[in-house]
PDB file of C-alpha atoms in Angstrom:
ATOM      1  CA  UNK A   1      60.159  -2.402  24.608  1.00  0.00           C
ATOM      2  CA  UNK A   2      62.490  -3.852  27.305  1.00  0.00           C
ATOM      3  CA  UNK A   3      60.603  -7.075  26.991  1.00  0.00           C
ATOM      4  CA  UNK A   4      60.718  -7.401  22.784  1.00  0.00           C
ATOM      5  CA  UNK A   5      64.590  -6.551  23.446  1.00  0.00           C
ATOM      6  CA  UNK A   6      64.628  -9.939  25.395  1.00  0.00           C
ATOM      7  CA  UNK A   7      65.667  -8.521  28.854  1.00  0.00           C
ATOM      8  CA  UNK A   8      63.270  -9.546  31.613  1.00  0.00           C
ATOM      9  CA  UNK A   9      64.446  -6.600  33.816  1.00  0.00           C
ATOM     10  CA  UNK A  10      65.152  -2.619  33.521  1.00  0.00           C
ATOM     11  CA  UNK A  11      67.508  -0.753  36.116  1.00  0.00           C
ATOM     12  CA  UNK A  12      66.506   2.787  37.199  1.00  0.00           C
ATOM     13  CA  UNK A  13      67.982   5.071  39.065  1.00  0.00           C
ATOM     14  CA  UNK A  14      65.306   8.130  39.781  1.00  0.00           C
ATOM     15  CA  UNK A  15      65.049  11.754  41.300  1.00  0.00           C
ATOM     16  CA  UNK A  16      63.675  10.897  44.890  1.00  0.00           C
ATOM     17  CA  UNK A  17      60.463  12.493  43.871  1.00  0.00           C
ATOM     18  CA  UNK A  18      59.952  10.187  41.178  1.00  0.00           C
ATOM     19  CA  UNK A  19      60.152   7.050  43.087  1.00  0.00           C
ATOM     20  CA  UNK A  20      56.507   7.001  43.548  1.00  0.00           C
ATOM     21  CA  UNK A  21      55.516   6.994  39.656  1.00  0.00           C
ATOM     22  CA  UNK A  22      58.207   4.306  39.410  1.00  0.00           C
ATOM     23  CA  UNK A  23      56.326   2.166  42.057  1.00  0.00           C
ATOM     24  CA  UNK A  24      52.859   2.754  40.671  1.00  0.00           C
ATOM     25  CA  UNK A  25      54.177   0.804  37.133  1.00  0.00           C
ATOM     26  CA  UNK A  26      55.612  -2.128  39.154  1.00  0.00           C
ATOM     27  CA  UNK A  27      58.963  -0.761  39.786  1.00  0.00           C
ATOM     28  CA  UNK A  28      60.343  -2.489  42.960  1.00  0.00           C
ATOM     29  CA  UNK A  29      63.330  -0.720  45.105  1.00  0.00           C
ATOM     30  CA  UNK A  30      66.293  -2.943  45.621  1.00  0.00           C
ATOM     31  CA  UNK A  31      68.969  -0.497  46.497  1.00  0.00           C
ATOM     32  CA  UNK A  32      70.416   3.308  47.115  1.00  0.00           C
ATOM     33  CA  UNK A  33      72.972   4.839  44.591  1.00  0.00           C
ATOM     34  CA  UNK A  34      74.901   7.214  46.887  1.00  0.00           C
ATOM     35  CA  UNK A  35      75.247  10.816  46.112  1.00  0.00           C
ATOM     36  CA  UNK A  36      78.472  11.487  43.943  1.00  0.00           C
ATOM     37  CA  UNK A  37      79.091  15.125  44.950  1.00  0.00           C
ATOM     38  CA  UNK A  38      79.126  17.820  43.377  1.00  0.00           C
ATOM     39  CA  UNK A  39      77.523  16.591  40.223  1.00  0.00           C
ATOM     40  CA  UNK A  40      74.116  14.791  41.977  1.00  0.00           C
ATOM     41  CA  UNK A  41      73.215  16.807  45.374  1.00  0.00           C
ATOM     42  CA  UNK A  42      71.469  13.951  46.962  1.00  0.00           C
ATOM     43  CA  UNK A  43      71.224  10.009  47.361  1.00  0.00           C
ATOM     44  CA  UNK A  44      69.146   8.310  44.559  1.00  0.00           C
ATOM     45  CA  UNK A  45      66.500   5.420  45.316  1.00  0.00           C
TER      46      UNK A  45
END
């Protein structure tokens, strides 16, 4: 879908245990959201 909208990349920010699925379908890590307490408990891939 991303790709018929034009865009040649897709931003994610996932649940730590998710990272894995994400790299399994070509996802590639390029950064760390930090935690913004209290609403998300922990630093996002």
């Amino acid at each position: 879908e991303a790709r018929a909208a034009g865009l040649d990349r897709v931003k994610v920010v996932s649940h730590v245990p998710a990272e894995d699925f994400y790299h399994r379908v070509g996802a590639v890590r390029t950064g760390t959201a930090l935690a913004n307490p209290p609403a998300v408990p922990t630093t996002r891939p």
